[in-house]
Coordinates of C-alpha atoms and ligand atoms in Angstrom, one line a residue:
Chain A
X1 CA 24.4 -11.9 2.9
X2 CA 22.2 -10.3 5.5
X3 CA 22.2 -8.9 9.0
X4 CA 20.0 -10.6 11.5
X5 CA 19.4 -11.1 15.2
X6 CA 19.9 -14.7 16.0
X7 CA 18.8 -16.5 19.2
X8 CA 21.4 -18.4 21.2
X9 CA 20.3 -22.0 21.6
X10 CA 23.3 -23.3 23.5
X11 CA 27.0 -22.8 24.2
X12 CA 28.8 -26.0 25.1
X13 CA 32.4 -26.6 26.1
X14 CA 33.1 -29.7 24.1
X15 CA 36.7 -30.0 25.4
X16 CA 38.8 -27.8 27.5
X17 CA 38.7 -24.3 26.1
X18 CA 36.8 -25.3 22.9
X19 CA 33.2 -24.1 22.6
X20 CA 30.3 -24.9 20.2
X21 CA 27.8 -22.0 19.9
X22 CA 24.5 -22.8 18.4
X23 CA 22.2 -20.1 17.2
X24 CA 18.8 -20.1 15.6
X25 CA 18.4 -17.9 12.6
X26 CA 16.6 -17.6 9.4
X27 CA 19.9 -16.2 8.1
X28 CA 20.0 -17.8 4.7
X29 CA 21.6 -20.8 6.3
X30 CA 20.5 -23.0 3.4
X31 CA 22.5 -20.9 0.9
X32 CA 25.7 -21.0 3.0
X33 CA 28.8 -22.8 1.5
X34 CA 31.3 -24.5 3.8
X35 CA 34.2 -22.3 4.4
X36 CA 32.1 -19.1 4.5
X37 CA 32.0 -17.2 7.7
X38 CA 29.7 -15.0 9.8
X39 CA 30.6 -11.7 11.4
X40 CA 29.2 -11.6 15.0
X41 CA 28.7 -8.6 17.3
X42 CA 29.3 -10.3 20.7
X43 CA 27.3 -7.6 22.6
X44 CA 26.0 -4.1 22.2
X45 CA 28.8 -2.3 23.9
X46 CA 31.6 -0.2 22.4
X47 CA 34.3 -2.5 23.7
X48 CA 34.8 -4.8 21.9
X49 CA 33.8 -2.5 19.1
X50 CA 34.2 -4.6 16.0
X51 CA 32.4 -7.8 15.0
X52 CA 34.3 -11.1 15.3
X53 CA 34.5 -13.4 12.3
X54 CA 33.8 -17.1 12.7
X55 CA 33.6 -19.9 10.2
X56 CA 30.3 -21.6 9.8
X57 CA 30.9 -25.0 11.6
X58 CA 27.7 -26.7 10.9
X59 CA 24.2 -26.1 9.6
X60 CA 21.2 -28.1 10.7
X61 CA 17.9 -26.7 9.5
X62 CA 17.8 -23.2 10.9
X63 CA 20.4 -23.8 13.5
X64 CA 24.0 -22.6 12.7
X65 CA 26.9 -23.8 14.8
X66 CA 30.2 -22.0 15.4
X67 CA 33.3 -23.6 17.0
X68 CA 35.7 -21.3 18.8
X69 CA 38.4 -21.1 21.4
X70 CA 39.0 -18.2 23.8
X71 CA 41.5 -15.7 22.5
X72 CA 40.6 -12.4 24.1
X73 CA 37.7 -10.4 25.3
X74 CA 35.3 -11.0 22.4
X75 CA 35.5 -14.8 22.5
X76 CA 35.3 -14.8 26.3
X77 CA 32.0 -12.9 26.1
X78 CA 30.8 -15.3 23.5
X79 CA 31.6 -18.3 25.6
X80 CA 29.4 -16.9 28.4
X81 CA 26.3 -16.5 26.3
X82 CA 23.1 -18.1 27.6
X83 CA 20.2 -19.8 25.9
X84 CA 17.8 -17.1 24.7
X85 CA 20.4 -14.3 24.4
X86 CA 20.3 -12.3 21.1
X87 CA 23.4 -12.1 18.8
X88 CA 23.5 -9.8 15.8
X89 CA 25.1 -11.7 13.0
X90 CA 26.1 -10.8 9.4
X91 CA 26.5 -13.6 7.0
X92 CA 27.1 -15.9 5.3
X93 CA 30.2 -14.0 4.0
X94 CA 33.1 -14.6 1.7
X95 CA 34.0 -17.4 -0.7
X96 CA 33.9 -21.0 0.6
X97 CA 35.4 -24.3 -0.5
X98 CA 34.8 -25.6 -4.0
X99 CA 34.0 -29.2 -3.2
X100 CA 32.6 -30.1 -6.6
X101 CA 34.9 -31.9 -9.1
X102 CA 35.8 -35.4 -9.8
X103 CA 38.4 -36.1 -7.1
X104 CA 37.9 -39.3 -5.1
X105 CA 39.8 -38.5 -1.9
X106 CA 39.0 -35.4 0.1
X107 CA 41.9 -34.8 2.5
X108 CA 41.1 -32.4 5.3
X109 CA 44.0 -30.7 7.1
X110 CA 43.0 -29.0 10.4
X111 CA 45.5 -27.2 12.6
X112 CA 43.9 -26.7 16.1
X113 CA 40.8 -24.5 15.9
X114 CA 41.2 -24.7 12.1
X115 CA 38.9 -27.7 12.4
X116 CA 36.0 -25.3 12.7
X117 CA 34.7 -25.2 9.0
X118 CA 35.0 -28.9 8.4
X119 CA 31.9 -30.5 9.9
X120 CA 29.8 -28.5 7.4
X121 CA 32.2 -29.3 4.5
X122 CA 32.1 -33.0 5.3
X123 CA 28.3 -32.9 5.3
X124 CA 28.3 -31.3 1.9
X125 CA 31.0 -33.5 0.2
X126 CA 29.1 -36.1 -1.9
X127 CA 28.9 -39.5 -0.3
X128 CA 30.9 -41.4 -2.9
X129 CA 34.1 -39.6 -1.9
X130 CA 36.6 -40.9 0.5
X131 CA 37.2 -38.4 3.4
X132 CA 40.3 -38.4 5.6
X133 CA 40.9 -35.8 8.3
X134 CA 44.4 -35.0 9.4
X135 CA 44.2 -33.0 12.7
X136 CA 47.2 -31.4 14.3
X137 CA 47.9 -29.7 17.6
X138 CA 50.7 -28.7 19.9
X139 CA 49.6 -31.3 22.4
X140 CA 46.9 -33.9 22.5
X141 CA 44.6 -31.3 24.3
X142 CA 44.8 -29.1 21.3
X143 CA 43.5 -31.6 18.8
X144 CA 39.9 -30.9 17.8
X145 CA 38.1 -33.6 15.9
X146 CA 34.5 -32.6 16.5
X147 CA 32.3 -34.2 13.8
X148 CA 35.3 -35.1 11.6
X149 CA 35.6 -38.3 9.7
X150 CA 38.5 -40.8 9.6
X151 CA 40.7 -38.8 11.9
X152 CA 44.5 -39.2 11.9
X153 CA 46.3 -37.0 14.4
X154 CA 49.6 -35.4 15.0
X155 CA 51.1 -33.5 17.9
X156 CA 54.2 -31.3 18.1
X157 CA 55.1 -32.9 21.5
X158 CA 54.3 -36.4 20.5
X159 CA 51.6 -36.8 23.2
X160 CA 49.2 -38.3 20.6
X161 CA 49.5 -39.8 17.1
X162 CA 52.3 -38.7 14.8
X163 CA 55.1 -36.8 16.5
X164 CA 55.5 -33.7 14.4
X165 CA 53.3 -31.1 12.7
X166 CA 50.3 -31.9 10.6
X167 CA 52.0 -31.0 7.3
X168 CA 54.8 -33.5 8.1
X169 CA 52.1 -36.0 8.9
X170 CA 50.5 -35.4 5.5
X171 CA 53.8 -35.7 3.7
X172 CA 54.3 -39.1 5.3
X173 CA 50.9 -40.4 4.4
X174 CA 50.1 -38.8 1.1
X175 CA 51.7 -41.6 -1.0
X176 CA 48.7 -43.7 -0.2
X177 CA 46.4 -41.5 -2.3
X178 CA 46.4 -41.1 -6.1
X179 CA 47.5 -37.5 -6.7
X180 CA 45.2 -37.0 -9.7
X181 CA 42.2 -38.1 -7.7
X182 CA 42.9 -36.1 -4.5
X183 CA 41.9 -32.7 -3.3
X184 CA 43.2 -31.1 -0.1
X185 CA 41.1 -28.7 2.0
X186 CA 43.0 -26.9 4.8
X187 CA 42.5 -24.5 7.6
X188 CA 44.8 -23.4 10.4
X189 CA 47.4 -20.9 11.5
X190 CA 49.3 -19.1 8.8
X191 CA 52.7 -20.8 9.3
X192 CA 50.9 -24.2 8.8
X193 CA 49.2 -23.0 5.7
X194 CA 52.4 -21.6 4.3
X195 CA 54.2 -24.9 4.8
X196 CA 51.3 -26.8 3.3
X197 CA 51.0 -24.5 0.3
X198 CA 54.7 -24.9 -0.4
X199 CA 54.3 -28.7 -0.3
X200 CA 51.2 -28.9 -2.4
X201 CA 52.5 -26.4 -5.0
X202 CA 55.8 -28.2 -5.4
X203 CA 54.2 -31.5 -5.6
X204 CA 51.2 -30.6 -7.8
X205 CA 48.3 -31.3 -5.5
X206 CA 45.0 -29.5 -5.8
X207 CA 44.7 -27.6 -2.5
X208 CA 42.3 -25.0 -1.1
X209 CA 43.2 -23.1 2.1
X210 CA 41.0 -21.1 4.4
X211 CA 42.9 -18.1 5.6
X212 CA 42.6 -15.6 8.5
X213 CA 43.1 -11.9 8.7
X214 CA 42.1 -9.1 11.1
X215 CA 38.9 -7.7 9.9
X216 CA 36.9 -4.6 10.6
X217 CA 33.8 -5.0 8.3
X218 CA 33.9 -8.5 6.9
X219 CA 32.2 -7.5 3.6
X220 CA 34.6 -5.5 1.6
X221 CA 34.3 -1.9 2.6
X222 CA 37.2 -1.2 5.0
X223 CA 40.1 -2.7 3.0
X224 CA 41.6 -3.9 6.2
X225 CA 42.0 -7.6 5.5
X226 CA 44.4 -7.5 2.6
X227 CA 46.6 -10.3 1.6
X228 CA 49.2 -10.4 -1.2
X229 CA 47.9 -12.2 -4.4
X230 CA 50.1 -14.1 -6.7
X231 CA 48.4 -13.3 -10.0
X232 CA 47.2 -9.8 -9.1
X233 CA 48.8 -6.5 -8.8
X234 CA 46.3 -5.4 -6.3
X235 CA 45.9 -6.9 -2.8
X236 CA 43.2 -9.6 -2.4
X237 CA 40.7 -9.2 0.4
X238 CA 40.3 -12.1 2.8
X239 CA 36.7 -11.3 3.5
X240 CA 35.6 -11.0 -0.1
X241 CA 38.0 -12.8 -2.4
X242 CA 38.5 -15.4 0.4
X243 CA 38.7 -16.6 3.1
X244 CA 39.2 -19.8 1.0
X245 CA 41.8 -19.5 -1.8
X246 CA 43.5 -21.9 -4.0
X247 CA 46.9 -22.4 -2.3
X248 CA 48.8 -21.1 -5.4
X249 CA 46.8 -17.8 -5.5
X250 CA 48.0 -16.2 -2.3
X251 CA 51.3 -15.3 -0.6
X252 CA 50.8 -15.7 3.1
Chain B
X1 CA 3.1 15.6 12.5
X2 CA 5.6 14.2 10.1
X3 CA 6.5 17.6 8.7
X4 CA 10.1 17.8 9.9
X5 CA 12.4 19.4 7.4
X6 CA 15.6 17.4 7.5
X7 CA 17.2 19.1 4.6
X8 CA 20.5 21.0 5.0
X9 CA 22.6 23.3 2.8
X10 CA 26.3 23.2 2.3
X11 CA 27.1 26.1 0.0
X12 CA 24.9 25.5 -3.1
X13 CA 24.6 21.8 -2.3
X14 CA 21.2 20.8 -0.8
X15 CA 21.1 17.5 1.0
X16 CA 17.8 15.7 1.8
X17 CA 19.1 15.1 5.3
X18 CA 22.4 15.7 7.2
X19 CA 23.6 12.1 7.3
X20 CA 26.4 11.2 4.9
X21 CA 28.7 8.2 4.6
X22 CA 32.4 9.0 5.2
X23 CA 35.2 8.5 2.7
X24 CA 37.1 5.2 3.0
X25 CA 34.4 3.5 5.0
X26 CA 31.9 2.6 2.3
X27 CA 34.2 1.9 -0.7
X28 CA 32.2 3.0 -3.8
X29 CA 28.8 2.2 -2.4
X30 CA 28.2 -1.2 -4.0
X31 CA 28.8 -3.5 -0.9
X32 CA 27.0 -1.4 1.6
X33 CA 24.0 -1.0 -0.7
X34 CA 23.1 -4.6 0.2
X35 CA 22.5 -3.5 3.8
X36 CA 21.1 0.0 3.6
X37 CA 19.0 2.0 1.2
X38 CA 21.4 4.6 -0.2
X39 CA 18.6 6.7 -1.7
X40 CA 17.6 7.6 1.8
X41 CA 20.8 9.1 3.0
X42 CA 22.0 12.7 2.6
X43 CA 25.1 11.8 0.6
X44 CA 27.9 9.4 0.0
X45 CA 31.5 10.4 0.0
X46 CA 33.6 7.9 -2.0
X47 CA 37.0 6.4 -1.1
X48 CA 39.8 8.9 -1.7
X49 CA 40.7 8.7 -5.4
X50 CA 44.1 9.6 -6.6
X51 CA 45.4 10.3 -10.2
X52 CA 47.0 6.8 -10.4
X53 CA 45.9 3.6 -8.7
X54 CA 47.4 2.9 -5.3
X55 CA 47.9 -0.5 -3.9
X56 CA 47.9 0.8 -0.3
X57 CA 50.1 -0.5 2.5
X58 CA 51.0 -4.1 3.1
X59 CA 49.1 -6.1 5.8
X60 CA 48.5 -5.8 8.8
X61 CA 46.6 -2.6 8.1
X62 CA 44.1 -2.4 10.9
X63 CA 43.9 -3.2 14.6
X64 CA 41.2 -2.7 17.2
X65 CA 41.8 -0.5 20.2
X66 CA 39.6 0.5 23.1
X67 CA 36.3 1.8 21.6
X68 CA 38.1 2.4 18.3
X69 CA 40.4 1.1 15.6
X70 CA 43.7 2.1 14.0
X71 CA 43.9 1.9 10.2
X72 CA 46.8 2.4 7.8
X73 CA 45.1 1.4 4.6
X74 CA 47.3 3.9 2.7
X75 CA 44.7 5.3 0.3
X76 CA 44.4 2.0 -1.6
X77 CA 42.2 3.0 -4.6
X78 CA 41.5 2.2 -8.2
X79 CA 42.8 5.5 -9.6
X80 CA 41.0 8.2 -11.5
X81 CA 40.7 6.5 -14.8
X82 CA 39.1 3.3 -13.5
X83 CA 37.0 5.3 -11.1
X84 CA 35.4 7.2 -14.0
X85 CA 35.1 4.1 -16.1
X86 CA 33.7 1.6 -13.7
X87 CA 32.6 3.2 -10.4
X88 CA 30.8 6.3 -11.6
X89 CA 28.3 4.3 -13.7
X90 CA 27.2 2.3 -10.6
X91 CA 27.1 5.4 -8.4
X92 CA 25.0 7.2 -11.1
X93 CA 22.2 4.7 -10.5
X94 CA 22.3 5.0 -6.7
X95 CA 20.0 7.9 -6.5
X96 CA 22.1 9.4 -3.8
X97 CA 24.1 12.6 -3.7
X98 CA 27.6 11.8 -4.7
X99 CA 30.6 13.6 -3.2
X100 CA 34.0 12.7 -4.6
X101 CA 36.9 12.7 -2.2
X102 CA 40.3 13.4 -3.7
X103 CA 43.7 12.6 -2.4
X104 CA 47.0 13.6 -4.0
X105 CA 50.7 13.8 -3.4
X106 CA 51.1 17.2 -5.1
X107 CA 49.1 20.3 -5.6
X108 CA 49.0 19.7 -9.4
X109 CA 47.5 16.2 -8.8
X110 CA 44.6 17.7 -6.7
X111 CA 43.9 20.1 -9.6
X112 CA 44.2 17.4 -12.3
X113 CA 41.8 15.1 -10.5
X114 CA 39.3 17.8 -9.8
X115 CA 39.4 19.0 -13.4
X116 CA 38.8 15.5 -14.7
X117 CA 35.8 14.8 -12.4
X118 CA 34.3 18.3 -12.8
X119 CA 32.6 17.3 -16.0
X120 CA 31.0 14.2 -14.5
X121 CA 27.4 15.2 -13.8
X122 CA 27.0 12.6 -11.1
X123 CA 29.6 14.2 -9.0
X124 CA 27.8 16.9 -7.0
X125 CA 30.7 18.2 -4.8
X126 CA 34.3 17.6 -4.0
X127 CA 35.9 16.7 -0.6
X128 CA 39.6 17.5 -0.7
X129 CA 41.5 15.1 1.6
X130 CA 44.5 17.1 3.0
X131 CA 44.6 15.0 6.1
X132 CA 45.4 11.3 5.4
X133 CA 47.9 10.3 8.1
X134 CA 48.9 7.0 6.3
X135 CA 50.9 8.0 3.2
X136 CA 54.3 9.3 3.1
X137 CA 53.8 11.4 0.0
X138 CA 51.1 13.9 0.6
X139 CA 48.2 13.8 3.0
X140 CA 49.3 15.2 6.2
X141 CA 52.3 16.9 4.7
X142 CA 49.6 19.3 3.2
X143 CA 47.2 19.1 6.1
X144 CA 49.7 20.3 8.6
X145 CA 50.8 23.4 6.8
X146 CA 48.2 26.1 6.6
X147 CA 49.9 27.7 3.5
X148 CA 49.5 24.4 1.6
X149 CA 45.9 24.2 2.5
X150 CA 45.5 27.7 1.3
X151 CA 47.2 27.0 -2.0
X152 CA 45.4 23.7 -2.6
X153 CA 42.0 25.3 -1.9
X154 CA 42.7 28.3 -4.2
X155 CA 43.9 26.1 -7.1
X156 CA 41.1 23.6 -6.8
X157 CA 38.6 26.5 -6.6
X158 CA 39.9 27.8 -9.9
X159 CA 39.0 24.7 -11.8
X160 CA 35.5 23.9 -10.5
X161 CA 32.2 25.6 -9.7
X162 CA 31.0 22.7 -7.7
X163 CA 31.0 22.9 -3.9
X164 CA 34.4 22.2 -2.4
X165 CA 34.7 20.7 1.1
X166 CA 38.2 20.7 2.7
X167 CA 38.7 17.7 5.0
X168 CA 40.8 18.8 7.9
X169 CA 43.2 17.0 10.1
X170 CA 42.8 17.0 13.9
X171 CA 46.6 16.5 14.1
X172 CA 47.2 20.2 14.3
X173 CA 47.4 22.7 17.1
X174 CA 44.8 25.1 15.8
X175 CA 42.2 23.7 13.4
X176 CA 40.4 27.0 13.2
X177 CA 43.3 28.6 11.2
X178 CA 43.0 25.8 8.6
X179 CA 39.2 26.3 8.4
X180 CA 39.8 30.1 8.0
X181 CA 42.3 29.5 5.2
X182 CA 39.9 27.2 3.4
X183 CA 37.1 29.8 3.7
X184 CA 39.4 32.7 2.6
X185 CA 40.2 30.8 -0.6
X186 CA 36.7 30.0 -1.5
X187 CA 35.9 26.6 0.0
X188 CA 32.2 26.0 0.6
X189 CA 32.6 23.9 3.7
X190 CA 35.1 22.0 5.9
X191 CA 34.8 18.5 7.2
X192 CA 36.3 17.6 10.5
X193 CA 37.8 15.4 11.5
X194 CA 40.0 12.9 9.7
X195 CA 41.7 10.2 11.9
X196 CA 44.1 10.9 14.8
X197 CA 47.6 9.5 14.5
X198 CA 48.0 6.6 16.9
X199 CA 49.8 3.3 17.4
X200 CA 49.5 0.0 19.3
X201 CA 52.2 -2.6 20.2
X202 CA 52.1 -6.3 21.0
X203 CA 53.7 -6.6 24.4
X204 CA 55.2 -10.0 23.7
X205 CA 56.7 -9.6 20.2
X206 CA 57.4 -5.9 21.0
X207 CA 56.3 -5.1 17.4
X208 CA 53.7 -2.6 16.2
X209 CA 50.3 -4.2 15.6
X210 CA 50.1 -2.5 12.2
X211 CA 52.9 -2.8 9.6
X212 CA 53.0 1.0 9.0
X213 CA 53.8 1.5 12.7
X214 CA 51.3 4.3 13.1
X215 CA 47.7 4.5 11.9
X216 CA 44.7 6.7 12.1
X217 CA 42.5 6.3 15.1
X218 CA 38.7 6.3 14.5
X219 CA 35.5 5.3 16.2
X220 CA 33.8 6.3 19.4
X221 CA 37.2 6.8 21.1
X222 CA 37.7 10.0 19.1
X223 CA 34.3 11.6 19.5
X224 CA 35.2 14.1 22.2
X225 CA 38.2 15.3 20.3
X226 CA 36.1 15.6 17.1
X227 CA 33.4 17.5 18.9
X228 CA 35.9 20.0 20.4
X229 CA 37.4 20.6 16.9
X230 CA 34.0 21.2 15.4
X231 CA 33.1 23.6 18.2
X232 CA 36.4 25.4 17.8
X233 CA 35.7 26.0 14.1
X234 CA 32.1 26.9 14.8
X235 CA 33.1 29.5 17.4
X236 CA 35.7 31.2 15.2
X237 CA 35.0 30.7 11.5
X238 CA 31.8 31.3 9.6
X239 CA 31.8 28.3 7.3
X240 CA 29.5 25.2 7.2
X241 CA 31.1 22.3 9.0
X242 CA 30.6 18.6 8.4
X243 CA 31.1 16.8 11.7
X244 CA 32.9 13.4 11.6
X245 CA 34.4 11.2 14.3
X246 CA 33.0 8.3 16.3
X247 CA 29.3 8.8 15.5
X248 CA 27.6 5.6 16.5
X249 CA 23.9 6.7 16.8
X250 CA 21.5 9.5 16.4
X251 CA 22.4 11.0 19.8
X252 CA 26.0 11.4 18.7
X253 CA 24.8 13.1 15.5
X254 CA 22.6 15.5 17.4
X255 CA 25.6 16.4 19.7
X256 CA 27.7 17.2 16.6
X257 CA 25.0 19.5 15.2
X258 CA 24.6 21.3 18.5
X259 CA 28.4 21.9 18.5
X260 CA 28.2 23.5 15.1
X261 CA 27.9 20.8 12.4
X262 CA 25.6 21.4 9.5
X263 CA 25.8 17.8 8.5
X264 CA 27.6 14.7 9.7
X265 CA 29.5 11.7 8.3
X266 CA 29.5 8.2 9.5
X267 CA 32.7 6.2 9.3
X268 CA 33.7 3.3 11.5
X269 CA 30.1 2.6 12.5
X270 CA 29.4 1.4 8.9
X271 CA 31.7 -1.6 9.6
X272 CA 29.7 -2.6 12.6
X273 CA 26.2 -1.6 11.7
X274 CA 26.0 -1.1 7.9
X275 CA 22.4 0.1 8.3
X276 CA 23.3 2.8 10.8
X277 CA 22.6 5.6 8.4
X278 CA 18.9 4.8 8.1
X279 CA 18.6 4.3 11.9
X280 CA 20.3 7.6 12.5
X281 CA 18.0 9.5 10.1
X282 CA 15.0 8.0 11.8
X283 CA 16.4 9.0 15.2
X284 CA 17.1 12.5 14.1
X285 CA 13.5 12.9 12.8
X286 CA 12.1 11.6 16.1
X287 CA 14.4 14.0 18.1
X288 CA 13.1 16.9 16.1
X289 CA 9.5 15.8 16.7
X290 CA 10.2 15.3 20.4
X291 CA 11.8 18.7 20.8
X292 CA 9.5 20.6 18.5
X293 CA 12.1 21.5 15.9
X294 CA 10.5 22.0 12.5
X295 CA 13.8 22.4 10.7
X296 CA 16.8 20.3 11.7
X297 CA 19.1 23.0 10.3
X298 CA 18.1 25.1 13.4
X299 CA 20.0 22.7 15.5
X300 CA 23.3 23.6 13.9
X301 CA 25.4 25.6 16.4
X302 CA 22.6 25.8 18.9
X303 CA 25.0 25.4 21.9
X304 CA 24.4 27.5 24.9
X305 CA 27.8 28.3 26.4
Ligands
LIG401 C1 37.4 -15.7 8.2 C2 37.7 -16.1 9.6 C3 37.1 -17.2 10.2 C4 37.4 -17.5 11.6 N1 36.8 -18.6 12.1 C5 37.1 -18.9 13.4 C6 36.4 -20.0 13.9 O1 35.7 -20.7 13.3 N2 36.7 -20.3 15.2 C7 37.6 -19.6 16.0 O2 37.8 -19.9 17.1 N3 38.2 -18.5 15.4 C8 38.0 -18.1 14.2 N4 38.6 -17.0 13.6 C9 39.4 -16.2 14.5 C10 38.5 -15.3 15.4 O3 37.9 -14.3 14.6 C11 39.4 -14.6 16.5 O4 39.8 -15.6 17.3 C12 38.5 -13.6 17.2 O5 38.2 -12.5 16.4 C13 39.3 -13.2 18.5 O6 38.5 -12.2 19.1 P1 38.8 -11.8 20.7 O7 38.1 -10.6 21.0 O8 38.5 -13.0 21.5 O9 40.4 -11.6 20.7 P2 41.3 -10.3 20.8 O10 42.7 -10.8 20.6 O11 41.0 -9.5 22.0 O12 40.9 -9.5 19.5 C14 41.4 -8.2 19.2 C15 41.2 -8.0 17.7 O13 42.0 -8.9 16.9 C16 41.2 -9.6 16.0 N5 41.7 -11.0 16.0 C17 42.3 -11.6 17.0 N6 42.7 -12.9 16.6 C18 42.3 -13.0 15.3 C19 42.4 -14.0 14.4 N7 43.0 -15.2 14.6 N8 41.9 -13.8 13.1 C20 41.3 -12.6 12.8 N9 41.2 -11.6 13.7 C21 41.7 -11.8 14.9 C22 39.8 -9.6 16.6 O14 38.8 -9.8 15.7 C23 39.8 -8.2 17.2 O15 39.5 -7.2 16.3 C24 38.3 -16.7 12.3 C25 38.9 -15.6 11.7 C26 38.6 -15.2 10.4 C27 39.2 -14.0 9.8
LIG402 C1 39.5 2.1 7.3 C2 39.4 3.6 7.1 C3 39.7 4.2 5.8 C4 39.6 5.5 5.6 N1 39.9 6.1 4.4 C5 39.8 7.4 4.2 C6 40.1 8.0 2.9 O1 40.4 7.3 2.0 N2 39.9 9.3 2.8 C7 39.5 10.1 3.8 O2 39.3 11.3 3.6 N3 39.2 9.6 5.0 C8 39.4 8.3 5.2 N4 39.0 7.8 6.5 C9 38.6 8.7 7.6 C10 37.1 8.7 7.8 O3 36.5 9.2 6.6 C11 36.7 9.5 9.0 O4 37.1 10.8 8.8 C12 37.3 9.0 10.3 O5 37.3 7.6 10.3 C13 36.6 9.5 11.5 O6 35.2 9.1 11.6 P1 34.7 7.8 12.4 O7 35.2 7.9 13.7 O8 33.2 7.9 12.3 O9 35.2 6.6 11.6 C14 39.1 6.4 6.7 C15 38.8 5.8 7.9 C16 38.9 4.4 8.1 C17 38.5 3.9 9.5
LIG403 S1 37.3 -6.9 6.5 FE1 36.7 -5.0 5.7 S2 37.3 -5.3 3.6 FE2 37.7 -7.2 4.4

């Protein structure tokens, strides 16, 4: 992991409120693992003070993409970046998805902006695997399927696809896939991950989840991103031990 | 002319330059060493160590505020035994001056920790944390009572000949009294300040943004308060001061030294710019050249009031 100034190549609003930021950086992009993140200083000012963490969405040569929605001041500033602007970035950080193994079906579960890390994962998953992407949102406008494969959708209000949440959608579809040959990769809000973990643990599915936490540093020195571990009497750090965990290893 | 003398003295402790890394903001040095050359800094103060391991507070432990952040980590640390076994060996190889910060929930615990670490050659000085706002047992309970600070300083003094720095809380009416008590009982220096007690609420859930309800405010938001505390000590007590609070760049560091600091510590800035220490050292050197200062120590307390 290193700290680098990256050059903004483009910021594109791919659908209402959802942005793709592309930066050019020598930042060991090649060594990055899907699920890892970068910690970005959105500008030089003291407010916002801290860096903002974003999953690596995609890597093409020396171009890294991030996918984000506007939450507060930091993401608003990021959405207004122009080609040629400089962004100071630390990364790649944390532990990403483990996509090796002899599963045949890679099931992706994305809740809203939780779709962000999956274009890169899909690119890295070996070609002989079957990839299915379950994408959920509150309404059809909240569904993000940018660069995802074989998308099946769900909405809380029934405006598109399955009427219900994405975990309920998974539960209704999963019988189609051989449990022993299936691995689930998920990212989304904590309540979704909690429900998913409960399901996968009770039913014995292999499942990795990408979690979120407030962060100050992103590389293990502030102790601010703690999460309760299952097998450990100390807290785990989302930035260093995660953000990707085996579903059975963390209590969200 | 590159002949600027950046070294400073804190009691018998000589630092190659006045820039140190503050306790709790650099762990035990290993992570930040990937971003900055720790052999170049004045010293590193390790995360507060307590006699027994502490898990710290449950999440959420931090939240950002205007030009600052609140934390209620709750002194999460590996405990004395593990610190000696696994952290000291790494710190030994750092080639940096190591200052051990100690936190405790009783006076006896401060003494026991100091005693145990006194024989560790790598440990060059102690910083006694009597000012953590985030634990119920200890910390501020001591830091708010000048008699406790007096007692702790005296008892710790009795078990070590290494320099002792008492880390003071800004959450008191008169910080100079605490500095005076530390000096009277034989402390070599004081460091000021630890974080200020603060809180933040979510206006929709009406819940505190950190689980502990209150946390310690740090970062640029606290710099004016920290400067005033350093100045207050400097004008009233003859003891070396290590200035801490919201330092983001070399200019802030210079300002602290003018207000009376012999050395400074970097905290929150490490999270944002893990290479800040090297940049600040470079900036201090250039400032000395620019202003014809041959010794940076001449800057300490050079205020004109
Ligand atoms: C490992 C990781 C990966 C992430 N990846 C993405 C991504 O790919 N795309 C994306 O849109 N978002 C992602 N997020 C969430 C993103 O970091 C927040 O949306 C962003 O920090 C909000 O900043 P703000 O200034 O706009 O919001 P504000 O609400 O103004 O921020 C205030 C503070 O809260 C923190 N904060 C607010 N929301 C979150 C959150 N959900 N998670 C963590 N900290 C938060 C901010 O960092 C900041 O310190 C990720 C978070 C983590 C921890
Ligand atoms: C996340 C965090 C953890 C801290 N932990 C400790 C600690 O364990 N012991 C201690 O003496 N000070 C601790 N501090 C206080 C800092 O050392 C410093 O005094 C304070 O943050 C003010 O400096 P700053 O504004 O440069 O951060 C901590 C501060 C932060 C932000
Ligand atoms: S964000 Fe600082 S330790 Fe994880």
